[in-house]
PDB file of N, CA, C and O in Angstrom:
ATOM      1  N   MET A 180     -38.564  72.088 -60.026  1.00  0.00           N
ATOM      2  CA  MET A 180     -39.718  72.377 -59.209  1.00  0.00           C
ATOM      3  C   MET A 180     -39.430  71.919 -57.790  1.00  0.00           C
ATOM      4  O   MET A 180     -39.061  70.782 -57.555  1.00  0.00           O
ATOM      5  N   ALA A 181     -39.614  72.815 -56.843  1.00  0.00           N
ATOM      6  CA  ALA A 181     -39.338  72.515 -55.446  1.00  0.00           C
ATOM      7  C   ALA A 181     -40.508  71.776 -54.804  1.00  0.00           C
ATOM      8  O   ALA A 181     -41.661  72.013 -55.138  1.00  0.00           O
ATOM      9  N   ALA A 182     -40.191  70.902 -53.888  1.00  0.00           N
ATOM     10  CA  ALA A 182     -41.226  70.189 -53.139  1.00  0.00           C
ATOM     11  C   ALA A 182     -41.729  71.083 -52.015  1.00  0.00           C
ATOM     12  O   ALA A 182     -40.949  71.749 -51.344  1.00  0.00           O
ATOM     13  N   ILE A 183     -43.024  71.111 -51.825  1.00  0.00           N
ATOM     14  CA  ILE A 183     -43.644  71.881 -50.759  1.00  0.00           C
ATOM     15  C   ILE A 183     -44.442  70.910 -49.900  1.00  0.00           C
ATOM     16  O   ILE A 183     -45.195  70.088 -50.412  1.00  0.00           O
ATOM     17  N   VAL A 184     -44.277  71.012 -48.594  1.00  0.00           N
ATOM     18  CA  VAL A 184     -45.020  70.154 -47.676  1.00  0.00           C
ATOM     19  C   VAL A 184     -46.305  70.877 -47.279  1.00  0.00           C
ATOM     20  O   VAL A 184     -46.276  72.036 -46.871  1.00  0.00           O
ATOM     21  N   LYS A 185     -47.417  70.205 -47.446  1.00  0.00           N
ATOM     22  CA  LYS A 185     -48.715  70.765 -47.085  1.00  0.00           C
ATOM     23  C   LYS A 185     -49.336  69.846 -46.044  1.00  0.00           C
ATOM     24  O   LYS A 185     -49.460  68.642 -46.272  1.00  0.00           O
ATOM     25  N   THR A 186     -49.717  70.395 -44.911  1.00  0.00           N
ATOM     26  CA  THR A 186     -50.325  69.622 -43.841  1.00  0.00           C
ATOM     27  C   THR A 186     -51.816  69.928 -43.809  1.00  0.00           C
ATOM     28  O   THR A 186     -52.214  71.094 -43.800  1.00  0.00           O
ATOM     29  N   LEU A 187     -52.624  68.880 -43.811  1.00  0.00           N
ATOM     30  CA  LEU A 187     -54.075  69.039 -43.773  1.00  0.00           C
ATOM     31  C   LEU A 187     -54.616  68.637 -42.410  1.00  0.00           C
ATOM     32  O   LEU A 187     -54.092  67.727 -41.773  1.00  0.00           O
ATOM     33  N   LYS A 188     -55.680  69.302 -42.001  1.00  0.00           N
ATOM     34  CA  LYS A 188     -56.392  68.921 -40.784  1.00  0.00           C
ATOM     35  C   LYS A 188     -57.454  67.898 -41.152  1.00  0.00           C
ATOM     36  O   LYS A 188     -57.797  67.745 -42.326  1.00  0.00           O
ATOM     37  N   ALA A 189     -58.000  67.219 -40.168  1.00  0.00           N
ATOM     38  CA  ALA A 189     -59.072  66.241 -40.408  1.00  0.00           C
ATOM     39  C   ALA A 189     -60.211  66.909 -41.173  1.00  0.00           C
ATOM     40  O   ALA A 189     -60.597  68.034 -40.859  1.00  0.00           O
ATOM     41  N   ASN A 190     -60.701  66.226 -42.195  1.00  0.00           N
ATOM     42  CA  ASN A 190     -61.816  66.678 -43.041  1.00  0.00           C
ATOM     43  C   ASN A 190     -61.502  67.888 -43.920  1.00  0.00           C
ATOM     44  O   ASN A 190     -62.401  68.435 -44.543  1.00  0.00           O
ATOM     45  N   GLU A 191     -60.256  68.314 -43.975  1.00  0.00           N
ATOM     46  CA  GLU A 191     -59.872  69.406 -44.869  1.00  0.00           C
ATOM     47  C   GLU A 191     -59.705  68.846 -46.285  1.00  0.00           C
ATOM     48  O   GLU A 191     -59.203  67.737 -46.463  1.00  0.00           O
ATOM     49  N   ILE A 192     -60.106  69.610 -47.292  1.00  0.00           N
ATOM     50  CA  ILE A 192     -60.046  69.154 -48.683  1.00  0.00           C
ATOM     51  C   ILE A 192     -58.781  69.695 -49.343  1.00  0.00           C
ATOM     52  O   ILE A 192     -58.509  70.898 -49.267  1.00  0.00           O
ATOM     53  N   LEU A 193     -58.015  68.817 -49.950  1.00  0.00           N
ATOM     54  CA  LEU A 193     -56.778  69.193 -50.638  1.00  0.00           C
ATOM     55  C   LEU A 193     -57.089  69.886 -51.959  1.00  0.00           C
ATOM     56  O   LEU A 193     -56.527  70.928 -52.268  1.00  0.00           O
ATOM     57  N   PHE A 194     -57.968  69.300 -52.756  1.00  0.00           N
ATOM     58  CA  PHE A 194     -58.453  69.923 -53.988  1.00  0.00           C
ATOM     59  C   PHE A 194     -59.832  69.377 -54.294  1.00  0.00           C
ATOM     60  O   PHE A 194     -60.221  68.334 -53.786  1.00  0.00           O
ATOM     61  N   ARG A 195     -60.568  70.111 -55.123  1.00  0.00           N
ATOM     62  CA  ARG A 195     -61.936  69.720 -55.451  1.00  0.00           C
ATOM     63  C   ARG A 195     -62.066  69.300 -56.913  1.00  0.00           C
ATOM     64  O   ARG A 195     -61.336  69.785 -57.772  1.00  0.00           O
ATOM     65  N   GLU A 196     -63.006  68.421 -57.145  1.00  0.00           N
ATOM     66  CA  GLU A 196     -63.361  68.015 -58.500  1.00  0.00           C
ATOM     67  C   GLU A 196     -63.626  69.279 -59.322  1.00  0.00           C
ATOM     68  O   GLU A 196     -64.324  70.180 -58.878  1.00  0.00           O
ATOM     69  N   GLY A 197     -63.013  69.364 -60.501  1.00  0.00           N
ATOM     70  CA  GLY A 197     -63.191  70.527 -61.366  1.00  0.00           C
ATOM     71  C   GLY A 197     -62.112  71.585 -61.223  1.00  0.00           C
ATOM     72  O   GLY A 197     -61.979  72.457 -62.079  1.00  0.00           O
ATOM     73  N   ASP A 198     -61.307  71.529 -60.142  1.00  0.00           N
ATOM     74  CA  ASP A 198     -60.215  72.491 -59.965  1.00  0.00           C
ATOM     75  C   ASP A 198     -59.159  72.303 -61.051  1.00  0.00           C
ATOM     76  O   ASP A 198     -58.963  71.192 -61.556  1.00  0.00           O
ATOM     77  N   ALA A 199     -58.455  73.372 -61.371  1.00  0.00           N
ATOM     78  CA  ALA A 199     -57.300  73.283 -62.267  1.00  0.00           C
ATOM     79  C   ALA A 199     -56.199  72.500 -61.547  1.00  0.00           C
ATOM     80  O   ALA A 199     -56.095  72.531 -60.324  1.00  0.00           O
ATOM     81  N   SER A 200     -55.388  71.796 -62.323  1.00  0.00           N
ATOM     82  CA  SER A 200     -54.326  70.982 -61.748  1.00  0.00           C
ATOM     83  C   SER A 200     -52.985  71.689 -61.865  1.00  0.00           C
ATOM     84  O   SER A 200     -52.542  72.009 -62.957  1.00  0.00           O
ATOM     85  N   GLU A 201     -52.360  71.919 -60.726  1.00  0.00           N
ATOM     86  CA  GLU A 201     -51.054  72.579 -60.702  1.00  0.00           C
ATOM     87  C   GLU A 201     -49.986  71.727 -60.020  1.00  0.00           C
ATOM     88  O   GLU A 201     -48.817  72.055 -60.079  1.00  0.00           O
ATOM     89  N   SER A 202     -50.404  70.651 -59.369  1.00  0.00           N
ATOM     90  CA  SER A 202     -49.456  69.874 -58.569  1.00  0.00           C
ATOM     91  C   SER A 202     -49.824  68.398 -58.528  1.00  0.00           C
ATOM     92  O   SER A 202     -50.966  68.020 -58.763  1.00  0.00           O
ATOM     93  N   ILE A 203     -48.824  67.612 -58.196  1.00  0.00           N
ATOM     94  CA  ILE A 203     -48.967  66.193 -57.877  1.00  0.00           C
ATOM     95  C   ILE A 203     -48.635  66.077 -56.395  1.00  0.00           C
ATOM     96  O   ILE A 203     -47.757  66.774 -55.891  1.00  0.00           O
ATOM     97  N   TYR A 204     -49.324  65.194 -55.692  1.00  0.00           N
ATOM     98  CA  TYR A 204     -49.100  65.054 -54.256  1.00  0.00           C
ATOM     99  C   TYR A 204     -48.712  63.625 -53.906  1.00  0.00           C
ATOM    100  O   TYR A 204     -49.193  62.683 -54.522  1.00  0.00           O
ATOM    101  N   VAL A 205     -47.860  63.492 -52.890  1.00  0.00           N
ATOM    102  CA  VAL A 205     -47.497  62.197 -52.332  1.00  0.00           C
ATOM    103  C   VAL A 205     -47.860  62.240 -50.852  1.00  0.00           C
ATOM    104  O   VAL A 205     -47.463  63.165 -50.138  1.00  0.00           O
ATOM    105  N   VAL A 206     -48.611  61.267 -50.412  1.00  0.00           N
ATOM    106  CA  VAL A 206     -49.035  61.207 -49.015  1.00  0.00           C
ATOM    107  C   VAL A 206     -47.844  60.735 -48.179  1.00  0.00           C
ATOM    108  O   VAL A 206     -47.276  59.675 -48.442  1.00  0.00           O
ATOM    109  N   LYS A 207     -47.450  61.534 -47.202  1.00  0.00           N
ATOM    110  CA  LYS A 207     -46.346  61.171 -46.321  1.00  0.00           C
ATOM    111  C   LYS A 207     -46.829  60.429 -45.083  1.00  0.00           C
ATOM    112  O   LYS A 207     -46.185  59.507 -44.609  1.00  0.00           O
ATOM    113  N   LYS A 208     -47.973  60.871 -44.546  1.00  0.00           N
ATOM    114  CA  LYS A 208     -48.467  60.306 -43.292  1.00  0.00           C
ATOM    115  C   LYS A 208     -49.986  60.441 -43.277  1.00  0.00           C
ATOM    116  O   LYS A 208     -50.536  61.407 -43.792  1.00  0.00           O
ATOM    117  N   GLY A 209     -50.655  59.467 -42.719  1.00  0.00           N
ATOM    118  CA  GLY A 209     -52.108  59.511 -42.623  1.00  0.00           C
ATOM    119  C   GLY A 209     -52.786  58.942 -43.853  1.00  0.00           C
ATOM    120  O   GLY A 209     -52.181  58.207 -44.629  1.00  0.00           O
ATOM    121  N   LYS A 210     -54.065  59.301 -44.042  1.00  0.00           N
ATOM    122  CA  LYS A 210     -54.849  58.786 -45.158  1.00  0.00           C
ATOM    123  C   LYS A 210     -55.667  59.911 -45.771  1.00  0.00           C
ATOM    124  O   LYS A 210     -56.073  60.843 -45.078  1.00  0.00           O
ATOM    125  N   LEU A 211     -55.928  59.798 -47.060  1.00  0.00           N
ATOM    126  CA  LEU A 211     -56.813  60.724 -47.777  1.00  0.00           C
ATOM    127  C   LEU A 211     -57.899  59.920 -48.466  1.00  0.00           C
ATOM    128  O   LEU A 211     -57.645  58.840 -48.981  1.00  0.00           O
ATOM    129  N   SER A 212     -59.084  60.473 -48.493  1.00  0.00           N
ATOM    130  CA  SER A 212     -60.206  59.860 -49.186  1.00  0.00           C
ATOM    131  C   SER A 212     -60.392  60.583 -50.522  1.00  0.00           C
ATOM    132  O   SER A 212     -60.384  61.815 -50.566  1.00  0.00           O
ATOM    133  N   ILE A 213     -60.549  59.825 -51.589  1.00  0.00           N
ATOM    134  CA  ILE A 213     -60.814  60.396 -52.910  1.00  0.00           C
ATOM    135  C   ILE A 213     -62.292  60.158 -53.189  1.00  0.00           C
ATOM    136  O   ILE A 213     -62.777  59.035 -53.070  1.00  0.00           O
ATOM    137  N   PHE A 214     -63.000  61.233 -53.549  1.00  0.00           N
ATOM    138  CA  PHE A 214     -64.442  61.099 -53.754  1.00  0.00           C
ATOM    139  C   PHE A 214     -64.938  61.968 -54.892  1.00  0.00           C
ATOM    140  O   PHE A 214     -64.285  62.916 -55.304  1.00  0.00           O
ATOM    141  N   LYS A 215     -66.121  61.603 -55.412  1.00  0.00           N
ATOM    142  CA  LYS A 215     -66.819  62.363 -56.443  1.00  0.00           C
ATOM    143  C   LYS A 215     -68.169  62.786 -55.895  1.00  0.00           C
ATOM    144  O   LYS A 215     -68.752  62.090 -55.086  1.00  0.00           O
ATOM    145  N   GLN A 216     -68.621  63.920 -56.381  1.00  0.00           N
ATOM    146  CA  GLN A 216     -69.943  64.415 -56.013  1.00  0.00           C
ATOM    147  C   GLN A 216     -70.959  63.794 -56.960  1.00  0.00           C
ATOM    148  O   GLN A 216     -70.805  63.845 -58.175  1.00  0.00           O
ATOM    149  N   LYS A 217     -71.969  63.161 -56.431  1.00  0.00           N
ATOM    150  CA  LYS A 217     -73.088  62.591 -57.204  1.00  0.00           C
ATOM    151  C   LYS A 217     -74.366  63.192 -56.643  1.00  0.00           C
ATOM    152  O   LYS A 217     -74.846  62.760 -55.591  1.00  0.00           O
ATOM    153  N   GLY A 218     -74.866  64.228 -57.303  1.00  0.00           N
ATOM    154  CA  GLY A 218     -76.025  64.940 -56.765  1.00  0.00           C
ATOM    155  C   GLY A 218     -75.639  65.612 -55.464  1.00  0.00           C
ATOM    156  O   GLY A 218     -74.673  66.363 -55.418  1.00  0.00           O
ATOM    157  N   ASN A 219     -76.364  65.320 -54.398  1.00  0.00           N
ATOM    158  CA  ASN A 219     -76.069  65.896 -53.082  1.00  0.00           C
ATOM    159  C   ASN A 219     -75.179  65.000 -52.227  1.00  0.00           C
ATOM    160  O   ASN A 219     -74.932  65.310 -51.069  1.00  0.00           O
ATOM    161  N   GLN A 220     -74.727  63.883 -52.790  1.00  0.00           N
ATOM    162  CA  GLN A 220     -73.933  62.929 -52.021  1.00  0.00           C
ATOM    163  C   GLN A 220     -72.490  62.883 -52.518  1.00  0.00           C
ATOM    164  O   GLN A 220     -72.211  63.144 -53.680  1.00  0.00           O
ATOM    165  N   GLU A 221     -71.606  62.520 -51.605  1.00  0.00           N
ATOM    166  CA  GLU A 221     -70.209  62.254 -51.946  1.00  0.00           C
ATOM    167  C   GLU A 221     -70.028  60.747 -51.993  1.00  0.00           C
ATOM    168  O   GLU A 221     -70.400  60.054 -51.055  1.00  0.00           O
ATOM    169  N   VAL A 222     -69.450  60.248 -53.083  1.00  0.00           N
ATOM    170  CA  VAL A 222     -69.202  58.815 -53.230  1.00  0.00           C
ATOM    171  C   VAL A 222     -67.696  58.590 -53.152  1.00  0.00           C
ATOM    172  O   VAL A 222     -66.937  59.119 -53.968  1.00  0.00           O
ATOM    173  N   GLU A 223     -67.267  57.826 -52.147  1.00  0.00           N
ATOM    174  CA  GLU A 223     -65.836  57.547 -51.984  1.00  0.00           C
ATOM    175  C   GLU A 223     -65.375  56.574 -53.060  1.00  0.00           C
ATOM    176  O   GLU A 223     -65.968  55.522 -53.262  1.00  0.00           O
ATOM    177  N   LEU A 224     -64.314  56.959 -53.765  1.00  0.00           N
ATOM    178  CA  LEU A 224     -63.747  56.120 -54.816  1.00  0.00           C
ATOM    179  C   LEU A 224     -62.572  55.293 -54.320  1.00  0.00           C
ATOM    180  O   LEU A 224     -62.354  54.175 -54.776  1.00  0.00           O
ATOM    181  N   ALA A 225     -61.797  55.871 -53.405  1.00  0.00           N
ATOM    182  CA  ALA A 225     -60.594  55.189 -52.914  1.00  0.00           C
ATOM    183  C   ALA A 225     -60.096  55.890 -51.666  1.00  0.00           C
ATOM    184  O   ALA A 225     -60.508  57.010 -51.352  1.00  0.00           O
ATOM    185  N   GLU A 226     -59.197  55.214 -50.988  1.00  0.00           N
ATOM    186  CA  GLU A 226     -58.492  55.792 -49.851  1.00  0.00           C
ATOM    187  C   GLU A 226     -57.007  55.576 -50.129  1.00  0.00           C
ATOM    188  O   GLU A 226     -56.615  54.485 -50.543  1.00  0.00           O
ATOM    189  N   VAL A 227     -56.207  56.611 -49.947  1.00  0.00           N
ATOM    190  CA  VAL A 227     -54.767  56.494 -50.200  1.00  0.00           C
ATOM    191  C   VAL A 227     -54.003  56.781 -48.911  1.00  0.00           C
ATOM    192  O   VAL A 227     -54.469  57.545 -48.059  1.00  0.00           O
ATOM    193  N   GLY A 228     -52.838  56.162 -48.799  1.00  0.00           N
ATOM    194  CA  GLY A 228     -52.033  56.316 -47.597  1.00  0.00           C
ATOM    195  C   GLY A 228     -50.589  56.621 -47.923  1.00  0.00           C
ATOM    196  O   GLY A 228     -50.242  56.926 -49.071  1.00  0.00           O
ATOM    197  N   PRO A 229     -49.727  56.524 -46.930  1.00  0.00           N
ATOM    198  CA  PRO A 229     -48.317  56.882 -47.081  1.00  0.00           C
ATOM    199  C   PRO A 229     -47.656  56.226 -48.297  1.00  0.00           C
ATOM    200  O   PRO A 229     -47.845  55.044 -48.559  1.00  0.00           O
ATOM    201  N   GLY A 230     -46.931  57.055 -49.046  1.00  0.00           N
ATOM    202  CA  GLY A 230     -46.193  56.593 -50.222  1.00  0.00           C
ATOM    203  C   GLY A 230     -47.005  56.617 -51.501  1.00  0.00           C
ATOM    204  O   GLY A 230     -46.451  56.462 -52.586  1.00  0.00           O
ATOM    205  N   GLN A 231     -48.307  56.821 -51.401  1.00  0.00           N
ATOM    206  CA  GLN A 231     -49.147  56.834 -52.603  1.00  0.00           C
ATOM    207  C   GLN A 231     -49.243  58.246 -53.185  1.00  0.00           C
ATOM    208  O   GLN A 231     -49.245  59.232 -52.460  1.00  0.00           O
ATOM    209  N   MET A 232     -49.337  58.313 -54.511  1.00  0.00           N
ATOM    210  CA  MET A 232     -49.406  59.567 -55.238  1.00  0.00           C
ATOM    211  C   MET A 232     -50.842  59.845 -55.650  1.00  0.00           C
ATOM    212  O   MET A 232     -51.572  58.928 -56.014  1.00  0.00           O
ATOM    213  N   ILE A 233     -51.232  61.127 -55.617  1.00  0.00           N
ATOM    214  CA  ILE A 233     -52.551  61.527 -56.103  1.00  0.00           C
ATOM    215  C   ILE A 233     -52.421  62.802 -56.934  1.00  0.00           C
ATOM    216  O   ILE A 233     -51.460  63.556 -56.797  1.00  0.00           O
ATOM    217  N   GLY A 234     -53.371  62.995 -57.820  1.00  0.00           N
ATOM    218  CA  GLY A 234     -53.406  64.204 -58.632  1.00  0.00           C
ATOM    219  C   GLY A 234     -52.593  64.153 -59.901  1.00  0.00           C
ATOM    220  O   GLY A 234     -52.548  65.120 -60.651  1.00  0.00           O
ATOM    221  N   GLU A 235     -51.977  63.019 -60.181  1.00  0.00           N
ATOM    222  CA  GLU A 235     -51.078  62.940 -61.337  1.00  0.00           C
ATOM    223  C   GLU A 235     -51.830  62.912 -62.666  1.00  0.00           C
ATOM    224  O   GLU A 235     -51.342  63.448 -63.668  1.00  0.00           O
ATOM    225  N   MET A 236     -53.003  62.305 -62.710  1.00  0.00           N
ATOM    226  CA  MET A 236     -53.733  62.202 -63.987  1.00  0.00           C
ATOM    227  C   MET A 236     -54.071  63.586 -64.532  1.00  0.00           C
ATOM    228  O   MET A 236     -53.766  63.904 -65.674  1.00  0.00           O
ATOM    229  N   ALA A 237     -54.678  64.419 -63.714  1.00  0.00           N
ATOM    230  CA  ALA A 237     -55.055  65.767 -64.162  1.00  0.00           C
ATOM    231  C   ALA A 237     -53.819  66.614 -64.450  1.00  0.00           C
ATOM    232  O   ALA A 237     -53.809  67.428 -65.366  1.00  0.00           O
ATOM    233  N   PHE A 238     -52.772  66.417 -63.674  1.00  0.00           N
ATOM    234  CA  PHE A 238     -51.544  67.193 -63.875  1.00  0.00           C
ATOM    235  C   PHE A 238     -50.956  66.924 -65.257  1.00  0.00           C
ATOM    236  O   PHE A 238     -50.628  67.851 -65.991  1.00  0.00           O
ATOM    237  N   PHE A 239     -50.837  65.655 -65.614  1.00  0.00           N
ATOM    238  CA  PHE A 239     -50.244  65.321 -66.915  1.00  0.00           C
ATOM    239  C   PHE A 239     -51.207  65.537 -68.090  1.00  0.00           C
ATOM    240  O   PHE A 239     -50.788  65.912 -69.172  1.00  0.00           O
ATOM    241  N   ASP A 240     -52.504  65.314 -67.861  1.00  0.00           N
ATOM    242  CA  ASP A 240     -53.511  65.532 -68.927  1.00  0.00           C
ATOM    243  C   ASP A 240     -53.809  67.004 -69.140  1.00  0.00           C
ATOM    244  O   ASP A 240     -54.376  67.378 -70.157  1.00  0.00           O
ATOM    245  N   ARG A 241     -53.488  67.836 -68.135  1.00  0.00           N
ATOM    246  CA  ARG A 241     -53.818  69.257 -68.168  1.00  0.00           C
ATOM    247  C   ARG A 241     -55.328  69.484 -68.261  1.00  0.00           C
ATOM    248  O   ARG A 241     -55.809  70.386 -68.913  1.00  0.00           O
ATOM    249  N   LYS A 242     -56.073  68.616 -67.583  1.00  0.00           N
ATOM    250  CA  LYS A 242     -57.523  68.716 -67.511  1.00  0.00           C
ATOM    251  C   LYS A 242     -57.913  69.006 -66.063  1.00  0.00           C
ATOM    252  O   LYS A 242     -57.107  68.789 -65.151  1.00  0.00           O
ATOM    253  N   PRO A 243     -59.133  69.476 -65.837  1.00  0.00           N
ATOM    254  CA  PRO A 243     -59.555  69.718 -64.449  1.00  0.00           C
ATOM    255  C   PRO A 243     -59.543  68.423 -63.639  1.00  0.00           C
ATOM    256  O   PRO A 243     -59.641  67.325 -64.179  1.00  0.00           O
ATOM    257  N   ARG A 244     -59.440  68.590 -62.314  1.00  0.00           N
ATOM    258  CA  ARG A 244     -59.451  67.429 -61.421  1.00  0.00           C
ATOM    259  C   ARG A 244     -60.723  66.620 -61.628  1.00  0.00           C
ATOM    260  O   ARG A 244     -61.811  67.180 -61.732  1.00  0.00           O
ATOM    261  N   SER A 245     -60.592  65.304 -61.691  1.00  0.00           N
ATOM    262  CA  SER A 245     -61.741  64.434 -61.934  1.00  0.00           C
ATOM    263  C   SER A 245     -62.438  64.006 -60.646  1.00  0.00           C
ATOM    264  O   SER A 245     -63.506  63.426 -60.677  1.00  0.00           O
ATOM    265  N   ALA A 246     -61.822  64.274 -59.497  1.00  0.00           N
ATOM    266  CA  ALA A 246     -62.396  63.916 -58.202  1.00  0.00           C
ATOM    267  C   ALA A 246     -61.817  64.833 -57.133  1.00  0.00           C
ATOM    268  O   ALA A 246     -60.842  65.546 -57.378  1.00  0.00           O
ATOM    269  N   SER A 247     -62.429  64.803 -55.964  1.00  0.00           N
ATOM    270  CA  SER A 247     -61.945  65.606 -54.824  1.00  0.00           C
ATOM    271  C   SER A 247     -61.159  64.718 -53.882  1.00  0.00           C
ATOM    272  O   SER A 247     -61.307  63.507 -53.888  1.00  0.00           O
TER     273      SER A 247
END
């Protein structure tokens, strides 16, 4: 599997809670916020930065994304 670099703009969403999982991501630069939707509000669960991996749980479980 080839690595693909994806660049996000400020406030752009990489994936949404409930999406199918096709990839694992590693943050190269900057920060990402991980959040869940609770009613009409977004609740931040964590913030990840350079060198941290995200999306691996859903990828290996083959379940929908548990957070955005």
